[in-house]
Amino acid sequence: MNMRLDVVTIFPEYLEPLRHALLGKAIERNILSVGVHNLRDWAPGVHQAVDDSPYGGGPGMVMKPQVWGPALDDIAAAGMDGLGGQSLDSAVPHLDNVRHDQKLGLAEESSYAGAVGAVDESDKPLLIVPTPAGEPFTQQMAQEFSHEGHIVFACGRYEGIDQRVVDDAANRYRVREVSIGDYVLIGGEVAVLVIAEAVVRLIPGVLGNRKSHEEDSFSDGLLEGPSYTKPRIWRGLEVPEVLLSGNHALVDRWRRDQALKRTAERRPDLLETVNLTDRDREALEH
Ligand code: 6GU
């Protein structure tokens, strides 16, 4: 089980943090391999222009399709093995394309489709185009993406990428235009770091503790409540008594109540889609 990430950007150094901490550990353990590619490598001529003025007028610049097209073609053609050169990992490990939760029966079905030459849409790599105009990135999407074998990120700058690049890429990729929130960044690079971290931490073996993401904020539709560690009293502030009781049922109930109260206060919109018990409603009224 392995995942390949490729990032195309005009600022490859921006993706340096992919090498660090959690993601770096996943690379070292051959769970993940990462290639970062300079878009200018596909720009012709001495000037190597990657952008041009927008048709229809208006401010800013639009990234050129004649540069993005070949870049995305080459990366799709290289597939899971990646292109030589700018790979963040020193050794490119052998990669397979098996979903980490794929059951044997399903795997047999898809290899039959391969044997008769059918082009299975799920064989195409996933192309993520970060843009403030995209669909909102969620924990559920992170969960879905964590099953992918090959994800390619296309980082736009300026006013974005010529839309035909995205439309044409659908021939070789499954394409998602994704936003990480309702604010505007200069380019997609930081969004790639956010999405990559949210996705990679869900791959089994990346986070030490398997149970830890079942209790994440959003996994049950609620925000997580507060946490405490030693000492029991710090600057006159006490750890809530119930957490010292050793009564697990009581602790679970208290945590649920804290999550409900916090969610009601900070993200009331989330409560509309959560199944609340009578006991939950009671907690919310107090
Ligand atoms: Cl994914 N990209 C850019 N450039 N800005 C954003 C964004 C993405 N998500 C929110 N703002």
XYZ file of C-alpha atoms and ligand atoms in Angstrom:
297
model
C 0.000 0.000 0.000
C 1.487 3.242 -1.113
C 0.555 6.697 -2.278
C 2.211 8.888 -4.891
C 1.812 12.680 -4.767
C 2.986 14.975 -7.570
C 2.839 18.755 -7.301
C 3.267 21.167 -10.223
C 4.086 24.736 -9.183
C 6.155 27.754 -10.176
C 7.436 27.857 -6.548
C 8.794 24.360 -5.813
C 10.533 25.600 -2.626
C 7.078 26.344 -1.174
C 6.449 22.591 -0.978
C 9.561 21.947 1.131
C 7.453 21.348 4.284
C 6.137 18.138 2.679
C 9.489 16.635 3.631
C 9.111 17.418 7.316
C 7.456 15.846 10.316
C 4.550 13.530 9.590
C 4.819 13.531 5.808
C 8.596 13.107 5.901
C 8.141 10.100 8.151
C 5.640 8.601 5.705
C 8.175 9.105 2.873
C 10.963 7.438 4.873
C 8.702 4.469 5.593
C 7.810 4.086 1.886
C 4.144 4.773 2.606
C 4.373 7.915 0.493
C 6.465 9.230 -2.386
C 6.386 12.859 -3.478
C 7.496 14.610 -6.671
C 7.612 18.404 -6.886
C 7.849 19.806 -10.424
C 8.664 23.296 -11.670
C 6.040 24.341 -14.209
C 8.698 26.457 -15.988
C 10.389 23.210 -17.083
C 7.500 22.950 -19.572
C 7.621 26.629 -20.651
C 9.263 27.102 -24.067
C 11.790 29.818 -24.985
C 14.289 31.847 -23.007
C 11.657 33.953 -21.280
C 9.732 30.868 -20.109
C 6.465 32.806 -19.670
C 3.781 30.811 -17.871
C 1.035 33.462 -17.884
C -0.701 35.921 -20.212
C -3.412 38.612 -20.049
C -7.009 37.427 -19.715
C -9.393 37.344 -22.693
C -12.228 39.754 -21.998
C -9.946 42.064 -20.052
C -9.656 42.552 -16.307
C -6.850 42.558 -13.757
C -4.133 39.973 -13.299
C -2.824 37.216 -15.503
C -4.025 33.763 -16.483
C -1.732 30.735 -16.648
C -1.149 29.500 -20.197
C -2.699 26.249 -21.447
C 0.291 25.466 -23.742
C 2.496 25.168 -20.623
C 0.076 23.340 -18.313
C -1.121 20.862 -20.962
C 2.228 19.108 -21.583
C 3.138 19.239 -17.877
C -0.026 17.365 -16.888
C 0.340 14.973 -19.868
C 3.891 14.038 -18.836
C 3.003 13.504 -15.191
C -0.021 11.360 -16.090
C 2.162 9.309 -18.470
C 4.871 8.790 -15.830
C 2.146 7.528 -13.493
C 3.062 6.073 -10.097
C 6.778 5.887 -10.973
C 7.058 9.658 -11.253
C 9.308 11.773 -13.441
C 13.014 11.929 -12.682
C 14.603 14.966 -11.106
C 12.821 16.882 -8.422
C 11.548 14.065 -6.282
C 11.552 14.832 -2.563
C 12.384 11.252 -1.666
C 15.828 9.936 -2.428
C 14.746 6.429 -3.374
C 11.609 5.895 -5.458
C 9.970 2.839 -3.899
C 7.944 0.252 -5.738
C 4.355 1.398 -5.764
C 1.119 -0.484 -6.116
C -2.344 0.870 -6.654
C -4.431 -1.022 -4.127
C -6.846 0.845 -1.909
C -5.889 0.203 1.693
C -9.457 -0.814 2.509
C -10.144 -2.678 -0.725
C -11.607 -6.118 -0.163
C -10.338 -9.038 -2.240
C -13.655 -9.507 -4.063
C -13.656 -5.941 -5.328
C -10.001 -6.158 -6.349
C -10.762 -9.236 -8.484
C -13.605 -7.432 -10.193
C -11.407 -4.470 -11.173
C -8.566 -6.702 -12.440
C -11.126 -8.442 -14.689
C -12.007 -5.056 -16.188
C -8.278 -4.515 -16.768
C -7.883 -7.943 -18.414
C -10.558 -7.215 -21.039
C -9.010 -3.823 -21.737
C -11.818 -1.727 -20.291
C -10.593 1.676 -19.094
C -11.741 1.891 -15.511
C -12.289 5.544 -14.552
C -10.780 4.753 -11.124
C -7.480 3.810 -12.840
C -7.005 7.468 -13.743
C -4.987 9.498 -11.268
C -6.806 12.171 -9.256
C -6.010 15.756 -10.274
C -6.692 18.297 -7.538
C -6.743 21.929 -8.635
C -6.716 24.191 -5.564
C -8.808 27.306 -6.141
C -10.961 29.571 -3.985
C -13.677 28.872 -6.599
C -13.593 25.116 -5.879
C -15.857 22.850 -3.834
C -15.122 23.062 -0.097
C -12.495 20.594 1.164
C -13.888 18.494 4.021
C -12.797 15.696 6.342
C -14.970 13.353 4.264
C -13.007 14.293 1.135
C -9.737 13.744 3.045
C -11.021 10.277 3.953
C -11.900 9.516 0.310
C -8.585 10.853 -1.026
C -6.643 8.732 1.503
C -7.621 5.688 -0.626
C -6.069 7.109 -3.814
C -2.918 5.638 -5.345
C -1.820 8.719 -7.279
C -2.790 12.335 -6.617
C -1.493 15.215 -8.757
C -1.849 18.818 -7.571
C -1.839 21.701 -10.087
C -0.962 24.954 -8.292
C -2.288 28.050 -9.993
C -1.077 31.548 -9.248
C -2.333 34.926 -10.404
C -5.987 34.831 -11.456
C -5.898 31.091 -12.094
C -5.306 28.605 -14.917
C -6.990 28.738 -18.368
C -10.157 26.678 -17.802
C -9.474 24.517 -20.875
C -6.533 22.963 -19.015
C -8.925 21.644 -16.382
C -11.516 20.567 -18.982
C -8.908 18.763 -21.123
C -7.217 17.113 -18.135
C -10.461 15.166 -17.565
C -9.321 12.893 -20.447
C -6.427 11.604 -18.339
C -7.466 12.390 -14.766
C -10.408 12.435 -12.443
C -10.453 16.198 -11.745
C -11.563 18.032 -8.577
C -11.361 21.811 -8.140
C -11.107 22.268 -4.375
C -11.121 25.236 -1.967
C -9.751 25.073 1.587
C -11.962 27.881 2.907
C -13.708 31.152 2.306
C -10.680 33.410 1.977
C -8.262 34.077 -0.865
C -4.641 32.887 -0.961
C -2.059 34.084 -3.484
C -1.680 30.615 -4.945
C -2.537 26.957 -4.438
C 0.739 25.909 -2.774
C -0.336 26.354 0.851
C -3.658 24.669 0.043
C -1.678 21.654 -1.240
C 0.189 21.436 2.068
C -3.130 21.552 3.929
C -4.815 18.928 1.753
C -1.757 16.630 1.665
C -1.431 16.670 5.451
C -5.143 16.051 6.023
C -5.064 13.120 3.563
C -1.738 11.472 4.432
C -2.381 11.353 8.185
C -5.386 9.089 7.455
C -3.295 6.420 5.691
C -2.888 3.455 8.066
C 0.560 3.416 9.638
C 1.194 7.150 9.266
C -0.356 8.175 12.551
C 0.849 5.853 15.310
C -2.520 5.571 17.025
C -5.259 4.145 14.754
C -8.052 5.173 17.092
C -6.976 8.785 17.112
C -8.783 9.749 13.935
C -12.045 8.130 14.877
C -12.257 10.748 17.615
C -11.165 13.704 15.486
C -13.284 16.793 15.231
C -15.727 16.306 12.307
C -15.451 12.507 12.259
C -18.710 12.255 14.224
C -19.948 15.597 12.896
C -19.045 17.454 16.102
C -16.102 19.560 17.219
C -13.875 17.893 19.789
C -14.152 19.142 23.350
C -11.254 20.225 25.607
C -8.341 17.946 26.676
C -6.247 17.970 29.841
C -3.016 16.439 31.147
C -0.948 16.669 34.337
C -0.687 18.481 36.684
C -4.169 18.228 38.165
C -3.985 21.850 39.320
C -2.085 24.400 37.226
C -2.076 28.137 38.042
C -5.034 27.494 40.293
C -7.023 25.885 37.452
C -8.331 22.366 38.096
C -8.850 19.514 35.669
C -12.598 18.650 35.551
C -13.274 16.166 38.370
C -15.073 13.631 36.154
C -11.860 12.945 34.186
C -10.213 11.693 37.402
C -13.163 9.444 38.350
C -12.044 6.354 36.422
C -15.674 5.887 35.326
C -15.358 5.451 31.538
C -19.081 5.687 30.822
C -19.262 8.935 32.755
C -16.129 10.267 30.999
C -17.584 9.397 27.559
C -20.886 11.091 28.413
C -19.041 14.201 29.671
C -16.910 14.357 26.509
C -19.997 14.039 24.313
C -21.664 16.881 26.262
C -18.568 19.094 25.909
C -18.423 18.384 22.167
C -22.126 19.239 21.819
C -21.803 22.509 23.767
C -18.707 23.615 21.894
C -20.290 22.791 18.540
C -23.478 24.677 19.437
C -21.397 27.712 20.351
C -18.839 27.747 17.521
C -20.415 25.788 14.663
C -24.193 25.644 15.124
C -24.466 24.771 11.399
C -22.876 21.370 12.108
C -25.603 20.409 14.601
C -28.253 20.376 11.862
C -26.713 17.297 10.232
C -25.940 15.312 13.425
C -28.295 12.704 14.877
C -29.016 13.897 18.397
C -30.404 11.627 21.111
C -32.861 12.916 23.734
C -29.931 12.856 26.160
C -27.898 15.018 23.720
C -30.744 17.566 23.505
C -30.948 17.658 27.273
C -27.209 18.417 27.475
C -27.621 21.245 24.974
C -30.367 22.853 27.043
C -28.143 23.164 30.143
Cl -7.427 25.980 -2.705
N -6.386 28.286 -3.481
C -6.273 29.610 -3.402
N -5.445 30.232 -4.208
N -6.944 30.339 -2.527
C -7.761 29.696 -1.718
C -7.938 28.325 -1.756
C -7.228 27.635 -2.659
N -8.832 27.972 -0.836
C -9.192 29.086 -0.249
N -8.550 30.136 -0.772
